mmCIF file of C-alpha atoms in Angstrom:
data_model
loop_
_atom_site.group_PDB
_atom_site.id
_atom_site.type_symbol
_atom_site.label_atom_id
_atom_site.label_comp_id
_atom_site.label_asym_id
_atom_site.label_seq_id
_atom_site.Cartn_x
_atom_site.Cartn_y
_atom_site.Cartn_z
ATOM 1 C CA MET A 573 -0.379 -2.403 -11.406
ATOM 2 C CA GLN A 574 2.758 -2.448 -9.250
ATOM 3 C CA VAL A 575 2.484 -4.858 -6.283
ATOM 4 C CA PHE A 576 3.724 -4.915 -3.141
ATOM 5 C CA ASN A 577 5.084 -7.762 -0.359
ATOM 6 C CA VAL A 578 3.506 -5.617 3.308
ATOM 7 C CA GLN A 579 4.799 -6.813 6.326
ATOM 8 C CA GLY A 580 2.649 -6.763 9.462
ATOM 9 C CA MET A 581 -1.210 -6.207 8.225
ATOM 10 C CA SER A 582 -3.614 -8.553 9.674
ATOM 11 C CA CYS A 583 -7.224 -6.977 9.701
ATOM 12 C CA GLY A 584 -9.653 -4.920 8.369
ATOM 13 C CA HIS A 585 -7.813 -1.623 10.118
ATOM 14 C CA CYS A 586 -4.673 -1.558 8.307
ATOM 15 C CA VAL A 587 -6.405 -2.193 5.049
ATOM 16 C CA LYS A 588 -8.565 1.141 5.370
ATOM 17 C CA ALA A 589 -4.942 2.066 6.837
ATOM 18 C CA ILE A 590 -2.811 1.731 3.683
ATOM 19 C CA THR A 591 -5.741 2.534 1.652
ATOM 20 C CA GLN A 592 -6.359 5.863 2.955
ATOM 21 C CA ALA A 593 -2.930 6.851 2.620
ATOM 22 C CA LEU A 594 -2.342 6.449 -0.500
ATOM 23 C CA GLN A 595 -5.382 7.489 -1.577
ATOM 24 C CA ALA A 596 -4.658 10.480 0.714
ATOM 25 C CA LYS A 597 -1.648 10.780 -1.916
ATOM 26 C CA ASP A 598 -3.409 10.436 -5.189
ATOM 27 C CA PRO A 599 -7.126 10.277 -4.680
ATOM 28 C CA ALA A 600 -7.198 8.436 -8.459
ATOM 29 C CA ALA A 601 -5.261 5.701 -6.992
ATOM 30 C CA SER A 602 -6.678 1.873 -6.825
ATOM 31 C CA VAL A 603 -5.735 0.358 -4.283
ATOM 32 C CA ARG A 604 -5.846 -3.833 -3.593
ATOM 33 C CA VAL A 605 -4.715 -5.464 -0.664
ATOM 34 C CA ASP A 606 -4.691 -8.914 0.181
ATOM 35 C CA LEU A 607 -4.510 -9.766 4.298
ATOM 36 C CA ALA A 608 -3.834 -13.170 3.113
ATOM 37 C CA ALA A 609 -0.748 -12.933 1.142
ATOM 38 C CA GLY A 610 0.562 -10.165 2.359
ATOM 39 C CA GLU A 611 0.571 -7.754 -0.732
ATOM 40 C CA VAL A 612 -1.020 -4.245 -1.981
ATOM 41 C CA GLY A 613 -1.855 -3.451 -4.857
ATOM 42 C CA VAL A 614 -1.328 -0.030 -6.384
ATOM 43 C CA GLU A 615 -2.002 1.355 -9.517
ATOM 44 C CA SER A 616 -1.913 5.189 -8.973
ATOM 45 C CA ALA A 617 0.651 7.849 -10.247
ATOM 46 C CA LEU A 618 2.859 8.176 -7.096
ATOM 47 C CA THR A 619 5.969 6.339 -7.703
ATOM 48 C CA THR A 620 7.325 3.591 -6.382
ATOM 49 C CA GLU A 621 9.219 5.368 -4.235
ATOM 50 C CA GLN A 622 6.624 7.250 -2.697
ATOM 51 C CA VAL A 623 4.124 4.496 -2.784
ATOM 52 C CA ILE A 624 6.503 3.216 0.134
ATOM 53 C CA ALA A 625 6.812 6.221 1.919
ATOM 54 C CA ALA A 626 3.225 6.207 2.310
ATOM 55 C CA ILE A 627 2.676 2.682 3.547
ATOM 56 C CA THR A 628 5.547 2.827 6.258
ATOM 57 C CA GLU A 629 4.980 5.801 7.397
ATOM 58 C CA GLU A 630 1.621 4.043 8.183
ATOM 59 C CA GLY A 631 3.655 1.528 10.498
ATOM 60 C CA TYR A 632 4.464 -1.284 8.191
ATOM 61 C CA ASP A 633 7.147 -3.088 6.007
ATOM 62 C CA ALA A 634 6.749 -2.438 1.907
ATOM 63 C CA LYS A 635 9.122 -3.478 -0.620
ATOM 64 C CA LEU A 636 8.173 -4.385 -4.213
ATOM 65 C CA ALA A 637 7.029 -7.784 -5.265
#
């Protein structure tokens, strides 16, 4: 599982938006969002760059932890 630091997440809508964005690109992706830590864990066939791009497209700042 890759872990990303994501800035700007604050609520359930953020969790849903990020999860849906990643699963739209890889329906089999497993996504774990920790709002308190500002982290998103992703287990997916997507590359690191693809995950960051999907999160960024939703309006959040993401980088590999």
